[in-house]
mmCIF file of C-alpha atoms in Angstrom:
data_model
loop_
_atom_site.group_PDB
_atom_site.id
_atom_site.type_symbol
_atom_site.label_atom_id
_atom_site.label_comp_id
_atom_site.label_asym_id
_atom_site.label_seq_id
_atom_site.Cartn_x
_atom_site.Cartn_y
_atom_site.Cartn_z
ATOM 1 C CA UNK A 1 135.783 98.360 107.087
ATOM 2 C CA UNK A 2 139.076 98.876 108.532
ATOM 3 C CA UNK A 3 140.375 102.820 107.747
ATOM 4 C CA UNK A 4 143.136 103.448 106.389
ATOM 5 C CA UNK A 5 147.098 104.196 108.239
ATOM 6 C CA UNK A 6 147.211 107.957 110.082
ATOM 7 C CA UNK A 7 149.167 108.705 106.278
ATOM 8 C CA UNK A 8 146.065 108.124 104.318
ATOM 9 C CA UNK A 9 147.305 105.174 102.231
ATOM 10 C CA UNK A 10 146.797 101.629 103.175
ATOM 11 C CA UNK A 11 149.332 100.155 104.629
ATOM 12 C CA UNK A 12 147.900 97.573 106.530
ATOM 13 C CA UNK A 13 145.239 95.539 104.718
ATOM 14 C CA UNK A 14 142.449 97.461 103.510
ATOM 15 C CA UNK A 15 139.001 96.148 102.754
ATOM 16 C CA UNK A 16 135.596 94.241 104.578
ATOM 17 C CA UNK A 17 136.139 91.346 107.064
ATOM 18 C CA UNK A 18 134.379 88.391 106.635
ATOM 19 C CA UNK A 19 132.331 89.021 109.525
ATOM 20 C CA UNK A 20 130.712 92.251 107.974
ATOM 21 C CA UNK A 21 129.827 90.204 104.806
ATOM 22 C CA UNK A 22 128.310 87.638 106.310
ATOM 23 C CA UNK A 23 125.922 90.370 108.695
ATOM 24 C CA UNK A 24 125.264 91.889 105.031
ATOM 25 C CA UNK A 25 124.422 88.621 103.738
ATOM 26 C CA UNK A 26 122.389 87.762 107.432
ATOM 27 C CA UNK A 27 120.280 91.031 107.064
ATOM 28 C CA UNK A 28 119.740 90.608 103.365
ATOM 29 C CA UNK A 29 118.123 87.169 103.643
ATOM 30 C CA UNK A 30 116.070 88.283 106.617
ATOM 31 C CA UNK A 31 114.590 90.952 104.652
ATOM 32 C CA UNK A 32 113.530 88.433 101.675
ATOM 33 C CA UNK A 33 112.313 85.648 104.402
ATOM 34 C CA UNK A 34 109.672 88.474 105.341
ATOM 35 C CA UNK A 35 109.062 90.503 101.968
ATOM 36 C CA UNK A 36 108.995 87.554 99.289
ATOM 37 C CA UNK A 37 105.988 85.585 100.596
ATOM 38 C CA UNK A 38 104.054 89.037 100.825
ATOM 39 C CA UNK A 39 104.876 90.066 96.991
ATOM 40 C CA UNK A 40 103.708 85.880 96.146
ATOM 41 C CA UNK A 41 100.161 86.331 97.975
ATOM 42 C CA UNK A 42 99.944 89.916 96.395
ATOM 43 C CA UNK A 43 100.561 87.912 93.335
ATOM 44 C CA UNK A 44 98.059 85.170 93.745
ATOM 45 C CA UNK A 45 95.124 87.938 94.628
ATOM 46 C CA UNK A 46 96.228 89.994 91.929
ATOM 47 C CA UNK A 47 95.656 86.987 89.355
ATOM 48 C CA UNK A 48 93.036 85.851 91.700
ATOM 49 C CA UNK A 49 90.843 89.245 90.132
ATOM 50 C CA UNK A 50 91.738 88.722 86.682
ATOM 51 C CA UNK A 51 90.071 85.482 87.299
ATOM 52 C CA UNK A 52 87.350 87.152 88.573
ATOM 53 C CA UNK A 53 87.082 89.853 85.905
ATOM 54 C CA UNK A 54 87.118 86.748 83.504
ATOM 55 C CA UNK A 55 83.665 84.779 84.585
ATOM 56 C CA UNK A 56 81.635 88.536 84.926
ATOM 57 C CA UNK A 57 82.804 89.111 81.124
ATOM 58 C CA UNK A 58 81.440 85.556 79.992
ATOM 59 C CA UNK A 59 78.754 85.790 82.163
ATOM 60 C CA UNK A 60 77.528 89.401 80.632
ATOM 61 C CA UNK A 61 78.146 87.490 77.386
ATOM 62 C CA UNK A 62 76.079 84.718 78.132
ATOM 63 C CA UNK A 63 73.146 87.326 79.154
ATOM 64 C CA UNK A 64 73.664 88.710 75.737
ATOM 65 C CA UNK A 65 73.579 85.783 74.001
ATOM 66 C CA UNK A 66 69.986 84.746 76.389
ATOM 67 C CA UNK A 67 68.786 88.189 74.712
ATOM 68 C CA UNK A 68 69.343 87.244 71.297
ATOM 69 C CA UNK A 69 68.622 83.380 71.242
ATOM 70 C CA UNK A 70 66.028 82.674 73.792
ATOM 71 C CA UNK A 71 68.701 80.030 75.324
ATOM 72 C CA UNK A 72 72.579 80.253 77.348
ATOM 73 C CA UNK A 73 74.786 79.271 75.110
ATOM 74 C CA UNK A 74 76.181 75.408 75.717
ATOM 75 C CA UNK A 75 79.732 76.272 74.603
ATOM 76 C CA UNK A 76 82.036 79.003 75.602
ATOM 77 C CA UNK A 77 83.056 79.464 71.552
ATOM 78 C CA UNK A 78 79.150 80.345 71.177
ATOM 79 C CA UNK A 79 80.275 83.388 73.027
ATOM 80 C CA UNK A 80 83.217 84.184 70.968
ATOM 81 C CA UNK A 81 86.071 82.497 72.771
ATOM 82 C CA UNK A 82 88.880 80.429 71.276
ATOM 83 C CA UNK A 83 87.949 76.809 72.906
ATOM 84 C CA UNK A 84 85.685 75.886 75.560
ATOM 85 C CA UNK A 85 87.490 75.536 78.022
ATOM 86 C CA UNK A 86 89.839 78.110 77.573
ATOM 87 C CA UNK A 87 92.467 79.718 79.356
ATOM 88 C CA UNK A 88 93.914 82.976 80.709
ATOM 89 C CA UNK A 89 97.407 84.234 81.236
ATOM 90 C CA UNK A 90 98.888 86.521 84.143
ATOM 91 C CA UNK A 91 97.756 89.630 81.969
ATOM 92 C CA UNK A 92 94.503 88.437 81.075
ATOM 93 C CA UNK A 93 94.506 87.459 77.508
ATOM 94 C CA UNK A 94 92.818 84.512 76.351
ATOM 95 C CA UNK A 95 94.796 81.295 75.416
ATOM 96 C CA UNK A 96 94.234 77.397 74.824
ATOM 97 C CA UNK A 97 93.652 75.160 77.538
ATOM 98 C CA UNK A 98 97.507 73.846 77.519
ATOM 99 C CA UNK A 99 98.857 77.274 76.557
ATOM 100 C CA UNK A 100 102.123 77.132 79.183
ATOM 101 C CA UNK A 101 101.369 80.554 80.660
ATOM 102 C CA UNK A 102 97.825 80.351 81.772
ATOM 103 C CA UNK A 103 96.946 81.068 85.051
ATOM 104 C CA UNK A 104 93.031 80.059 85.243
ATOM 105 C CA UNK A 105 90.902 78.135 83.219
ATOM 106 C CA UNK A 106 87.704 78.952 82.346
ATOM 107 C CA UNK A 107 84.786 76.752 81.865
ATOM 108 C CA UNK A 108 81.206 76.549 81.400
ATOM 109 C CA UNK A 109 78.620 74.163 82.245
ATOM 110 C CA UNK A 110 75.191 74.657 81.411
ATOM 111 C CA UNK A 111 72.162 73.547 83.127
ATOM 112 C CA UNK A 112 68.901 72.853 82.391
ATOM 113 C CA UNK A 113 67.602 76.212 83.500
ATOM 114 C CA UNK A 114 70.970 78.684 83.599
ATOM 115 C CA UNK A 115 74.470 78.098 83.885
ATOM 116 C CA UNK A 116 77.667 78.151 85.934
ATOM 117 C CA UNK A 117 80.881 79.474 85.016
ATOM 118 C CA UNK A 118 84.059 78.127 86.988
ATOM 119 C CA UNK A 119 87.831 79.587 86.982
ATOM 120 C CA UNK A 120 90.692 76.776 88.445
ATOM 121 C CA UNK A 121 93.720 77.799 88.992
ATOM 122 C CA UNK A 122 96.468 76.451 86.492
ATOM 123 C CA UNK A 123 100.193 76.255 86.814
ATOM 124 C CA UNK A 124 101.846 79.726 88.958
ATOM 125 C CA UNK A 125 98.250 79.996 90.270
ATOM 126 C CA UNK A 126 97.668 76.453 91.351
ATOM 127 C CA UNK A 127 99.388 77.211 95.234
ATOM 128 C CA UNK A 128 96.135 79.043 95.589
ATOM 129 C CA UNK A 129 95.006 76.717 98.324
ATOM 130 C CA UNK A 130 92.516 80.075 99.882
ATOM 131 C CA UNK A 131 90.452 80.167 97.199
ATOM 132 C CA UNK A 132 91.023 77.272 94.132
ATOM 133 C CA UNK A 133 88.337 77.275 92.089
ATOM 134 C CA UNK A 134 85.801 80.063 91.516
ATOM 135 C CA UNK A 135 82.544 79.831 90.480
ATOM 136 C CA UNK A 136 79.582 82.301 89.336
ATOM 137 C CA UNK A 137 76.217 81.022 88.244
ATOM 138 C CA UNK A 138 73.088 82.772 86.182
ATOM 139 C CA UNK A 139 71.295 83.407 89.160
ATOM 140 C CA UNK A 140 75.123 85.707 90.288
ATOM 141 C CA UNK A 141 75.560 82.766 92.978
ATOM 142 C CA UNK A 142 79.259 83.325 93.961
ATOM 143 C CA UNK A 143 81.667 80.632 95.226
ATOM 144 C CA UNK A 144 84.858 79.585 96.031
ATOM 145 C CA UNK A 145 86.247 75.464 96.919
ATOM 146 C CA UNK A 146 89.132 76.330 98.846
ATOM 147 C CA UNK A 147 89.617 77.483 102.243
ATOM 148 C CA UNK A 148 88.687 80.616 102.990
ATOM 149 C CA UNK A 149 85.153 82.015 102.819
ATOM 150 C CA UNK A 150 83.716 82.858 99.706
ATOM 151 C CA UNK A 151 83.548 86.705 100.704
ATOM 152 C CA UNK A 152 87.319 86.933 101.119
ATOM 153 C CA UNK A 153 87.984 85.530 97.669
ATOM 154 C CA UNK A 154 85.136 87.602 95.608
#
């Protein structure tokens, strides 16, 4: 910034140049170029255990409902839920399947002896290419279909 005259009023032009905005401008995009695609895959994990938190909730439902009827349930509204499948948002309510702020479905296919639940990413979730889609079956079998191992995703 150029000071002002030995009077202490500006008599010569007073202000920034153009080249200190533009280093301003230079350092500021730098500093989002490294700190926005951390806060995105904090993001993604942090929905990523909602998901998560999601299928062990049906599941202990599903155990429940084994107790009481001798059978898993075949739908997820046996359980209590709105639809089947269903959806979640980015704070973990349930929704409807096309609700536009869901994050995961959740859905439930049953087998002939147990069940597996499975959580797919939806919309702001769906550039979770690590893990995609989660699944848990009866037996606690834990998986993941995208790239990483199924450890670093449950």
């Amino acid at each position: 910034m150029n000071a002002p005259g030995a009077g202490g009023s500006c008599k010569e032009q007073c202000g920034f140049t153009l080249i200190e905005v533009m280093m301003v401008v230079v350092i500021t995009a730098l500093l989002l170029m490294i700190a926005l695609p951390a806060y995105q895959q904090q993001l993604q994990q942090t929905r990523r255990s909602l998901a998560r938190a999601e299928l062990l909730e049906v599941m202990a439902r599903q155990e429940q409902y084994f107790l009481n009827h001798r059978q898993y349930a075949p739908l997820l509204t046996d359980l209590g839920y709105p639809a089947s499948p269903y959806a979640i948002d980015a704070s973990g309510n349930d929704l409807a399947a096309t609700a536009a702020g869901r994050i995961y479905l959740i859905d439930l296919a049953t087998l002939s002896n147990g069940f597996a639940l499975f959580a797919t990413p939806q919309l702001a979730q769906s550039g979770d290419r690590g893990c995609a889609t989660l699944g848990l079956t009866s037996i606690g079998l834990k998986s993941a279909s995208g790239s990483s191992i199924t450890e670093d995703c449950w």
